[in-house]
C-alpha cells in the first residue's frame, strides 16, 4: 500500500513531455481539421467561423482547461461582405477558375451579364486625357486595366496608379459595368467590412487575352451588417497572481464563391501552437496563471482582439507577458520576433535558449509592428512578443495556403523553445 501511494506521488510529480512524434501528430491534426474544406476557410459563409470555434472549445474542454467567467467564448458582431454563391467568369466563352485565375475584390457588389471589354493597355495608363475619354466611353462595358510594374513607376506615378484603381473600383460616378485589374504578381486576397460602389476583380495577366471581345460575369455578394462571430478562450490557474497570455487568431477569409481559402499557415498553424501549449500546461501545472485566446476576425482588422481588450474576461493589467502566434507552420529559416528590440532582455534569453538547446536555424529580431492581434495589447503597454516562422512555402492569403503543403518543418523545436522560454519568464 505504502509503496503504491509513494509511486503514485512520484508519478504525480513527473513532467509529461510529449514526444516529437506526439507534438507533430497533434499539430498536423489541428491544422488538417481547421484547414479542411468542411470548415469552409473559417470565414463568414457556411458558419465556417463557428465550426472552427466549436472545435477549439472542444479541445480546451478535452484538456480540462477552464473557462473564464463560466464561458469559453465571447461573442461580438461585425459588418462583412461575403460571396456565398458560386462565381462564373468567362472570357470569350472560356471559363476561368475562381481563386486561381482571378479574385473578386473583397468589397465588390453583385454583377450578372455578358459585357463588351474595354481594354486599356499599359502604355495608355498614364496618358490621362486618353484614360479619361476611355472611362467616359465605358458605360455598360467592362474596363480591363493592364498591369503596370512597380519597378517602372516613379513616386508620382505610383500615387496616381493607386488613385486610378481606387476611382475605378470604388467611385460611384464610374459608369462601367465592372473593372478588372490585371496583375503579374501573385493574387492576394483580403476581407472587407464595406461594400464598394463598383463590381471589381483582380486577374492574372497570363489568363487574359488582350484581343478578347466579351466577358461573362456572374458574381453575387451578400453584405451582412452584423454578423455574429466570437473569440474562444481557456484558462489554467497557477499559484502566482500574474498571467501569461497566449494568443493566435483562428479566422481566415472563408470563401469567394466556390474558392476556399483554407489558411493552413495563416493561422491554423498558430492555433495548433496555442492548443499544443494548452495541452502541455494542463498536464504540467504552471506557476503563473495562463490564458489561451483564439481570436476571431483578425483578418478584418484585429476586431476580435479589440473586443477582448475592451471587455477583458480577466484583469489585463496583471499580464506578465504575452505571446502571439500568427504563422507558425514553416521555420526553415527560423523565426522572427516582433518586439524583440523592445523587450531586449527576454529576446536575448530566447536566443540563448535556442543556442543552448540547438533548436531553430535562427531567432531574428524585429521592432514593434502593428501587424497582428498583439498590437492591440502592445498599445496598452502589455509586454510581449509576436512570433512568426520564416522560410518554406510562399502561400499567403490565397487558395494555395493548404494543409497538405504546409511543412511544419520546425514546429517541434519551436514548441520546445517556447516551453523553455516560458519557464524562464
Ligand atoms: Zn494571420
Short mmCIF file of C-alpha atoms and ligand atoms in Angstrom, two decimals:
data_model
loop_
_atom_site.label_atom_id
_atom_site.label_comp_id
_atom_site.label_asym_id
_atom_site.label_seq_id
_atom_site.Cartn_x
_atom_site.Cartn_y
_atom_site.Cartn_z
CA UNK A 1 0.00 0.00 0.00
CA UNK A 2 2.67 2.47 1.09
CA UNK A 3 4.74 1.56 -1.92
CA UNK A 4 1.80 2.16 -4.26
CA UNK A 5 0.99 5.54 -2.72
CA UNK A 6 4.55 6.77 -2.96
CA UNK A 7 4.74 5.53 -6.52
CA UNK A 8 1.59 7.47 -7.35
CA UNK A 9 3.02 10.55 -5.64
CA UNK A 10 6.20 10.16 -7.61
CA UNK A 11 4.30 9.77 -10.86
CA UNK A 12 2.22 12.81 -9.98
CA UNK A 13 5.31 14.97 -9.81
CA UNK A 14 6.76 13.77 -13.11
CA UNK A 15 6.53 16.11 -16.06
CA UNK A 16 4.57 14.98 -19.06
CA UNK A 17 6.69 15.85 -22.04
CA UNK A 18 5.18 14.87 -25.37
CA UNK A 19 7.48 13.05 -27.77
CA UNK A 20 8.49 14.65 -31.06
CA UNK A 21 6.01 12.43 -32.91
CA UNK A 22 3.19 13.36 -30.50
CA UNK A 23 3.86 17.09 -30.98
CA UNK A 24 3.90 16.85 -34.77
CA UNK A 25 0.93 14.45 -34.93
CA UNK A 26 -1.19 16.75 -32.82
CA UNK A 27 -0.17 19.89 -34.78
CA UNK A 28 -0.96 18.05 -38.01
CA UNK A 29 -4.36 17.01 -36.63
CA UNK A 30 -5.24 20.60 -35.65
CA UNK A 31 -4.07 22.06 -38.97
CA UNK A 32 -5.86 19.36 -41.00
CA UNK A 33 -9.07 19.91 -39.06
CA UNK A 34 -9.10 23.71 -39.12
CA UNK A 35 -7.98 23.98 -42.75
CA UNK A 36 -10.24 21.22 -44.07
CA UNK A 37 -12.90 22.00 -46.68
CA UNK A 38 -15.62 21.23 -44.14
CA UNK A 39 -14.66 24.39 -42.20
CA UNK A 40 -15.04 26.49 -45.38
CA UNK A 41 -11.98 28.68 -44.75
CA UNK A 42 -13.11 29.76 -41.24
CA UNK A 43 -14.88 32.84 -42.54
CA UNK A 44 -18.42 34.12 -42.80
CA UNK A 45 -20.08 31.63 -45.15
CA UNK A 46 -21.43 28.21 -44.17
CA UNK A 47 -20.76 29.07 -40.49
CA UNK A 48 -17.06 28.37 -41.04
CA UNK A 49 -16.03 30.61 -38.14
CA UNK A 50 -18.47 28.92 -35.77
CA UNK A 51 -17.37 25.42 -36.72
CA UNK A 52 -13.74 26.40 -36.07
CA UNK A 53 -14.65 27.97 -32.72
CA UNK A 54 -16.53 24.82 -31.69
CA UNK A 55 -13.50 22.66 -32.46
CA UNK A 56 -11.19 24.90 -30.40
CA UNK A 57 -13.60 24.93 -27.45
CA UNK A 58 -13.89 21.13 -27.68
CA UNK A 59 -10.09 20.88 -27.41
CA UNK A 60 -9.98 23.20 -24.38
CA UNK A 61 -12.64 21.03 -22.70
CA UNK A 62 -10.79 17.83 -23.59
CA UNK A 63 -7.62 19.16 -21.90
CA UNK A 64 -9.73 20.26 -18.93
CA UNK A 65 -8.61 23.84 -19.45
CA UNK A 66 -11.07 26.02 -17.52
CA UNK A 67 -13.48 28.67 -18.89
CA UNK A 68 -13.16 32.35 -17.94
CA UNK A 69 -16.24 33.80 -16.20
CA UNK A 70 -18.04 30.49 -16.86
CA UNK A 71 -17.58 30.73 -20.61
CA UNK A 72 -15.20 29.55 -23.31
CA UNK A 73 -16.46 32.07 -25.85
CA UNK A 74 -17.04 35.79 -26.20
CA UNK A 75 -19.41 36.97 -28.95
CA UNK A 76 -19.31 40.16 -30.98
CA UNK A 77 -20.74 41.38 -34.28
CA UNK A 78 -19.01 42.56 -37.44
CA UNK A 79 -20.07 44.04 -40.77
CA UNK A 80 -18.69 41.89 -43.60
CA UNK A 81 -19.04 41.47 -47.36
CA UNK A 82 -19.40 37.81 -48.43
CA UNK A 83 -19.68 35.73 -51.62
CA UNK A 84 -21.72 32.67 -50.65
CA UNK A 85 -22.76 31.64 -54.17
CA UNK A 86 -20.77 30.12 -57.00
CA UNK A 87 -18.98 32.65 -59.25
CA UNK A 88 -18.66 32.46 -63.04
CA UNK A 89 -16.17 34.42 -65.16
CA UNK A 90 -15.86 33.60 -68.86
CA UNK A 91 -13.74 35.49 -71.38
CA UNK A 92 -14.94 34.86 -74.95
CA UNK A 93 -16.79 31.81 -73.52
CA UNK A 94 -13.63 30.41 -71.84
CA UNK A 95 -14.30 29.75 -68.16
CA UNK A 96 -11.69 30.93 -65.63
CA UNK A 97 -11.05 29.43 -62.19
CA UNK A 98 -12.06 31.47 -59.15
CA UNK A 99 -9.20 31.88 -56.67
CA UNK A 100 -6.52 30.75 -59.13
CA UNK A 101 -7.08 32.91 -62.23
CA UNK A 102 -8.85 35.81 -60.52
CA UNK A 103 -10.03 37.23 -57.22
CA UNK A 104 -13.20 39.24 -56.88
CA UNK A 105 -12.18 42.31 -54.86
CA UNK A 106 -13.47 41.70 -51.32
CA UNK A 107 -15.77 44.74 -51.27
CA UNK A 108 -17.33 44.01 -54.68
CA UNK A 109 -21.11 44.20 -55.17
CA UNK A 110 -23.02 41.77 -57.44
CA UNK A 111 -23.00 41.69 -61.22
CA UNK A 112 -24.60 39.36 -63.76
CA UNK A 113 -24.44 39.50 -67.55
CA UNK A 114 -22.22 39.45 -70.66
CA UNK A 115 -20.34 42.64 -71.46
CA UNK A 116 -18.13 44.17 -74.09
CA UNK A 117 -14.50 44.55 -72.99
CA UNK A 118 -12.75 47.92 -73.00
CA UNK A 119 -9.03 47.17 -72.67
CA UNK A 120 -6.64 49.88 -71.50
CA UNK A 121 -3.07 48.80 -72.32
CA UNK A 122 -0.07 49.63 -70.16
CA UNK A 123 1.30 52.40 -72.39
CA UNK A 124 -2.01 54.30 -72.22
CA UNK A 125 -2.50 54.23 -68.44
CA UNK A 126 -0.64 57.44 -67.63
CA UNK A 127 -1.95 59.26 -70.71
CA UNK A 128 -4.59 60.90 -68.54
CA UNK A 129 -6.60 62.57 -71.33
CA UNK A 130 -6.92 59.28 -73.15
CA UNK A 131 -7.70 57.45 -69.93
CA UNK A 132 -10.46 59.94 -69.13
CA UNK A 133 -12.03 59.58 -72.58
CA UNK A 134 -11.90 55.77 -72.26
CA UNK A 135 -13.60 55.94 -68.85
CA UNK A 136 -16.23 58.28 -70.33
CA UNK A 137 -16.97 55.70 -73.04
CA UNK A 138 -17.17 52.79 -70.61
CA UNK A 139 -20.92 52.92 -69.95
CA UNK A 140 -22.16 49.33 -69.64
CA UNK A 141 -18.76 47.85 -70.59
CA UNK A 142 -16.12 46.07 -68.53
CA UNK A 143 -12.88 48.03 -68.22
CA UNK A 144 -9.78 45.83 -68.19
CA UNK A 145 -6.83 47.83 -66.90
CA UNK A 146 -3.44 46.40 -67.87
CA UNK A 147 -0.83 45.83 -65.17
CA UNK A 148 1.94 48.33 -64.54
CA UNK A 149 5.13 47.02 -62.92
CA UNK A 150 6.05 48.86 -59.77
CA UNK A 151 9.71 48.97 -60.83
CA UNK A 152 8.82 51.17 -63.84
CA UNK A 153 6.96 53.79 -61.79
CA UNK A 154 8.26 56.92 -60.11
CA UNK A 155 6.58 58.16 -56.91
CA UNK A 156 4.15 60.46 -58.71
CA UNK A 157 3.03 57.64 -60.97
CA UNK A 158 2.77 55.27 -58.02
CA UNK A 159 0.34 57.62 -56.24
CA UNK A 160 -1.60 58.15 -59.45
CA UNK A 161 -1.77 54.39 -60.05
CA UNK A 162 -3.39 53.86 -56.64
CA UNK A 163 -5.83 56.70 -57.30
CA UNK A 164 -6.83 55.33 -60.73
CA UNK A 165 -7.52 51.89 -59.23
CA UNK A 166 -9.48 53.41 -56.34
CA UNK A 167 -11.51 55.55 -58.72
CA UNK A 168 -12.45 52.63 -60.97
CA UNK A 169 -13.34 50.19 -58.21
CA UNK A 170 -14.89 52.48 -55.62
CA UNK A 171 -16.21 55.70 -57.14
CA UNK A 172 -19.99 55.79 -57.78
CA UNK A 173 -19.57 58.10 -60.81
CA UNK A 174 -17.97 55.28 -62.83
CA UNK A 175 -20.47 54.04 -65.42
CA UNK A 176 -18.57 50.90 -66.42
CA UNK A 177 -20.35 47.67 -65.51
CA UNK A 178 -17.20 46.41 -63.79
CA UNK A 179 -13.43 46.87 -63.64
CA UNK A 180 -10.77 44.18 -63.95
CA UNK A 181 -7.26 44.96 -62.75
CA UNK A 182 -4.61 42.76 -64.38
CA UNK A 183 -1.56 41.77 -62.39
CA UNK A 184 1.72 39.98 -62.99
CA UNK A 185 2.08 39.31 -59.28
CA UNK A 186 0.59 36.60 -57.11
CA UNK A 187 -3.10 37.08 -56.24
CA UNK A 188 -3.55 38.02 -52.59
CA UNK A 189 -6.99 38.29 -51.03
CA UNK A 190 -8.19 40.22 -48.01
CA UNK A 191 -11.54 40.98 -46.33
CA UNK A 192 -13.89 43.93 -46.48
CA UNK A 193 -16.21 45.47 -43.93
CA UNK A 194 -17.78 47.71 -46.57
CA UNK A 195 -19.49 47.18 -49.90
CA UNK A 196 -17.78 49.07 -52.73
CA UNK A 197 -19.67 51.04 -55.38
CA UNK A 198 -18.44 49.06 -58.40
CA UNK A 199 -18.01 45.34 -59.16
CA UNK A 200 -14.25 44.68 -59.48
CA UNK A 201 -11.82 41.82 -59.94
CA UNK A 202 -8.09 41.27 -59.95
CA UNK A 203 -6.93 38.86 -62.65
CA UNK A 204 -3.64 37.23 -63.62
CA UNK A 205 -2.33 38.90 -66.77
CA UNK A 206 -1.43 35.45 -68.16
CA UNK A 207 -5.06 34.35 -68.41
CA UNK A 208 -6.29 37.47 -70.19
CA UNK A 209 -6.13 37.74 -73.98
CA UNK A 210 -5.93 41.49 -74.86
CA UNK A 211 -7.88 40.93 -78.08
CA UNK A 212 -10.81 39.27 -76.25
CA UNK A 213 -14.17 40.85 -77.07
CA UNK A 214 -16.64 39.81 -74.35
CA UNK A 215 -16.72 38.79 -70.74
CA UNK A 216 -19.48 37.00 -68.85
CA UNK A 217 -19.63 37.77 -65.15
CA UNK A 218 -21.85 36.15 -62.58
CA UNK A 219 -20.96 37.32 -59.10
CA UNK A 220 -23.34 37.62 -56.19
CA UNK A 221 -22.32 39.24 -52.94
CA UNK A 222 -24.18 39.32 -49.66
CA UNK A 223 -23.33 42.20 -47.37
CA UNK A 224 -24.03 41.38 -43.71
CA UNK A 225 -24.33 44.36 -41.37
CA UNK A 226 -23.98 42.50 -38.08
CA UNK A 227 -22.55 39.01 -38.46
CA UNK A 228 -22.21 37.35 -35.03
CA UNK A 229 -18.76 35.81 -34.53
CA UNK A 230 -16.62 35.03 -31.46
CA UNK A 231 -13.34 34.70 -29.58
CA UNK A 232 -12.61 31.37 -27.86
CA UNK A 233 -10.52 31.04 -24.70
CA UNK A 234 -9.39 28.83 -21.87
CA UNK A 235 -7.68 29.31 -18.51
CA UNK A 236 -5.19 27.37 -16.38
CA UNK A 237 -4.78 28.59 -12.84
CA UNK A 238 -1.29 28.95 -11.36
CA UNK A 239 -0.14 29.81 -7.82
CA UNK A 240 1.07 33.30 -8.67
CA UNK A 241 -1.47 36.06 -9.35
CA UNK A 242 0.06 37.09 -12.65
CA UNK A 243 -0.88 35.89 -16.13
CA UNK A 244 0.88 34.73 -19.25
CA UNK A 245 -1.37 35.48 -22.21
CA UNK A 246 -1.08 33.23 -25.30
CA UNK A 247 -2.96 34.17 -28.45
CA UNK A 248 -3.49 33.07 -32.06
CA UNK A 249 -6.24 34.11 -34.45
CA UNK A 250 -8.31 31.28 -35.91
CA UNK A 251 -10.34 33.18 -38.54
CA UNK A 252 -9.47 33.32 -42.22
CA UNK A 253 -11.22 34.64 -45.34
CA UNK A 254 -13.76 31.89 -45.79
CA UNK A 255 -14.91 31.52 -49.39
CA UNK A 256 -15.07 33.60 -52.54
CA UNK A 257 -17.79 31.76 -54.43
CA UNK A 258 -16.59 28.17 -54.83
CA UNK A 259 -12.97 29.06 -53.92
CA UNK A 260 -11.98 28.17 -50.36
CA UNK A 261 -9.17 29.99 -48.55
CA UNK A 262 -8.06 27.24 -46.12
CA UNK A 263 -5.50 29.32 -44.17
CA UNK A 264 -3.28 26.43 -43.06
CA UNK A 265 -0.21 28.51 -42.25
CA UNK A 266 -2.33 31.61 -41.58
CA UNK A 267 -3.32 30.65 -38.97
CA UNK A 268 -4.38 27.06 -38.33
CA UNK A 269 -0.67 26.58 -37.54
CA UNK A 270 -0.70 29.27 -34.83
CA UNK A 271 -3.82 27.74 -33.28
CA UNK A 272 -2.01 24.38 -33.33
CA UNK A 273 0.77 26.01 -31.27
CA UNK A 274 -1.77 27.62 -28.91
CA UNK A 275 -3.56 24.30 -28.33
CA UNK A 276 -0.29 22.34 -28.00
CA UNK A 277 0.78 24.69 -25.21
CA UNK A 278 -2.66 24.50 -23.56
CA UNK A 279 -2.41 20.71 -23.60
CA UNK A 280 1.14 20.76 -22.22
CA UNK A 281 0.37 23.15 -19.36
CA UNK A 282 -2.85 21.32 -18.50
CA UNK A 283 -0.59 18.31 -17.77
CA UNK A 284 2.23 20.36 -16.21
CA UNK A 285 0.77 22.93 -13.84
CA UNK A 286 2.45 26.29 -14.39
CA UNK A 287 3.46 28.73 -11.61
CA UNK A 288 1.65 31.61 -13.35
CA UNK A 289 -1.97 31.83 -14.50
CA UNK A 290 -2.26 31.13 -18.18
CA UNK A 291 -4.90 32.42 -20.59
CA UNK A 292 -5.14 30.96 -24.11
CA UNK A 293 -7.15 33.01 -26.61
CA UNK A 294 -8.08 32.11 -30.17
CA UNK A 295 -9.21 35.41 -31.67
CA UNK A 296 -11.88 35.84 -34.34
CA UNK A 297 -11.95 38.47 -37.11
CA UNK A 298 -8.22 39.26 -37.06
CA UNK A 299 -8.10 39.41 -40.85
CA UNK A 300 -10.82 42.09 -40.91
CA UNK A 301 -8.73 44.40 -38.73
CA UNK A 302 -7.87 42.82 -35.33
CA UNK A 303 -11.53 43.09 -34.37
CA UNK A 304 -11.69 40.10 -32.01
CA UNK A 305 -8.60 41.31 -30.13
CA UNK A 306 -10.09 44.81 -29.82
CA UNK A 307 -13.31 43.37 -28.46
CA UNK A 308 -11.39 41.24 -25.95
CA UNK A 309 -9.30 44.24 -24.81
CA UNK A 310 -12.46 46.33 -24.37
CA UNK A 311 -14.25 43.53 -22.49
CA UNK A 312 -11.46 41.58 -20.81
CA UNK A 313 -12.55 38.36 -19.05
CA UNK A 314 -9.55 38.68 -16.68
CA UNK A 315 -7.55 41.60 -15.30
CA UNK A 316 -5.35 42.53 -18.26
CA UNK A 317 -3.12 44.70 -16.07
CA UNK A 318 -1.93 41.50 -14.40
CA UNK A 319 -0.44 40.20 -17.65
CA UNK A 320 3.22 39.37 -17.12
CA UNK A 321 3.93 38.61 -20.79
CA UNK A 322 2.00 37.84 -23.99
CA UNK A 323 2.94 35.59 -26.88
CA UNK A 324 1.10 35.88 -30.21
CA UNK A 325 1.43 33.07 -32.77
CA UNK A 326 0.39 34.03 -36.28
CA UNK A 327 2.01 31.84 -38.99
CA UNK A 328 3.80 29.01 -37.22
CA UNK A 329 3.90 26.37 -39.93
CA UNK A 330 7.37 26.62 -41.53
CA UNK A 331 10.62 27.69 -39.80
CA UNK A 332 13.11 26.54 -42.44
CA UNK A 333 14.77 29.91 -41.87
CA UNK A 334 13.88 30.17 -38.19
CA UNK A 335 11.56 32.67 -36.55
CA UNK A 336 11.23 36.42 -36.30
CA UNK A 337 10.32 38.10 -33.04
CA UNK A 338 8.27 41.31 -33.28
CA UNK A 339 9.04 43.49 -30.20
CA UNK A 340 12.39 41.70 -29.84
CA UNK A 341 14.19 45.04 -29.71
CA UNK A 342 11.57 46.47 -27.32
CA UNK A 343 11.91 43.66 -24.74
CA UNK A 344 15.57 43.04 -25.35
CA UNK A 345 16.29 41.01 -22.19
CA UNK A 346 13.56 38.49 -23.00
CA UNK A 347 14.70 38.37 -26.61
CA UNK A 348 18.31 37.69 -25.59
CA UNK A 349 17.03 34.99 -23.26
CA UNK A 350 15.20 33.33 -26.16
CA UNK A 351 18.28 33.48 -28.39
CA UNK A 352 20.43 31.98 -25.61
CA UNK A 353 17.96 29.13 -25.04
CA UNK A 354 17.79 28.45 -28.76
CA UNK A 355 21.59 28.20 -28.97
CA UNK A 356 21.98 26.18 -25.79
CA UNK A 357 19.46 23.57 -26.95
CA UNK A 358 20.34 23.74 -30.64
CA UNK A 359 16.78 24.25 -31.86
CA UNK A 360 15.85 26.68 -34.68
CA UNK A 361 18.18 27.79 -37.52
CA UNK A 362 17.87 31.37 -36.25
CA UNK A 363 15.91 33.70 -33.98
CA UNK A 364 15.71 37.06 -35.71
CA UNK A 365 14.89 40.37 -34.11
CA UNK A 366 12.32 42.98 -35.17
CA UNK A 367 10.99 46.15 -33.58
CA UNK A 368 7.33 46.80 -32.84
CA UNK A 369 4.84 46.27 -35.68
CA UNK A 370 1.07 46.54 -35.74
CA UNK A 371 0.60 43.51 -37.98
CA UNK A 372 -1.39 41.07 -35.84
CA UNK A 373 -3.53 40.81 -32.68
CA UNK A 374 -0.71 41.56 -30.19
CA UNK A 375 -0.79 45.17 -31.46
CA UNK A 376 -3.96 45.93 -29.50
CA UNK A 377 -2.32 44.87 -26.22
CA UNK A 378 1.02 46.41 -27.17
CA UNK A 379 -0.70 49.80 -27.29
CA UNK A 380 -1.98 49.21 -23.75
CA UNK A 381 1.58 48.73 -22.54
CA UNK A 382 1.32 44.96 -22.09
CA UNK A 383 4.75 43.42 -22.70
CA UNK A 384 5.17 40.55 -25.12
CA UNK A 385 6.20 39.19 -28.49
CA UNK A 386 4.56 38.35 -31.78
CA UNK A 387 6.49 35.47 -33.33
CA UNK A 388 6.22 34.12 -36.88
CA UNK A 389 8.12 31.41 -38.71
CA UNK A 390 10.32 32.18 -41.72
CA UNK A 391 11.07 30.33 -44.96
CA UNK A 392 9.26 27.47 -46.62
CA UNK A 393 6.14 27.94 -48.71
CA UNK A 394 5.21 31.37 -50.16
CA UNK A 395 1.41 30.73 -49.99
CA UNK A 396 -0.29 33.54 -48.09
CA UNK A 397 -3.83 34.95 -48.21
CA UNK A 398 -4.57 32.75 -51.21
CA UNK A 399 -6.13 29.39 -52.12
CA UNK A 400 -2.70 27.70 -52.01
CA UNK A 401 -2.23 28.02 -48.23
CA UNK A 402 -3.32 24.39 -47.80
CA UNK A 403 -2.75 21.78 -45.06
CA UNK A 404 -1.19 19.17 -47.38
CA UNK A 405 1.57 21.57 -48.46
CA UNK A 406 2.29 23.03 -45.02
CA UNK A 407 5.66 21.59 -43.96
CA UNK A 408 5.59 22.18 -40.14
CA UNK A 409 9.38 21.94 -40.58
CA UNK A 410 10.42 23.32 -37.20
CA UNK A 411 7.19 23.05 -35.26
CA UNK A 412 8.53 20.69 -32.61
CA UNK A 413 11.71 22.72 -31.97
CA UNK A 414 9.67 25.92 -31.92
CA UNK A 415 7.29 24.37 -29.37
CA UNK A 416 10.26 23.26 -27.26
CA UNK A 417 11.83 26.73 -27.41
CA UNK A 418 8.56 28.33 -26.28
CA UNK A 419 8.29 25.96 -23.28
CA UNK A 420 11.87 26.71 -22.25
CA UNK A 421 11.29 30.44 -22.70
CA UNK A 422 8.07 30.44 -20.67
CA UNK A 423 9.86 28.52 -17.87
CA UNK A 424 12.33 31.42 -17.62
CA UNK A 425 9.75 34.20 -17.51
ZN1 LIG B 1 -2.76 35.74 -39.77
#
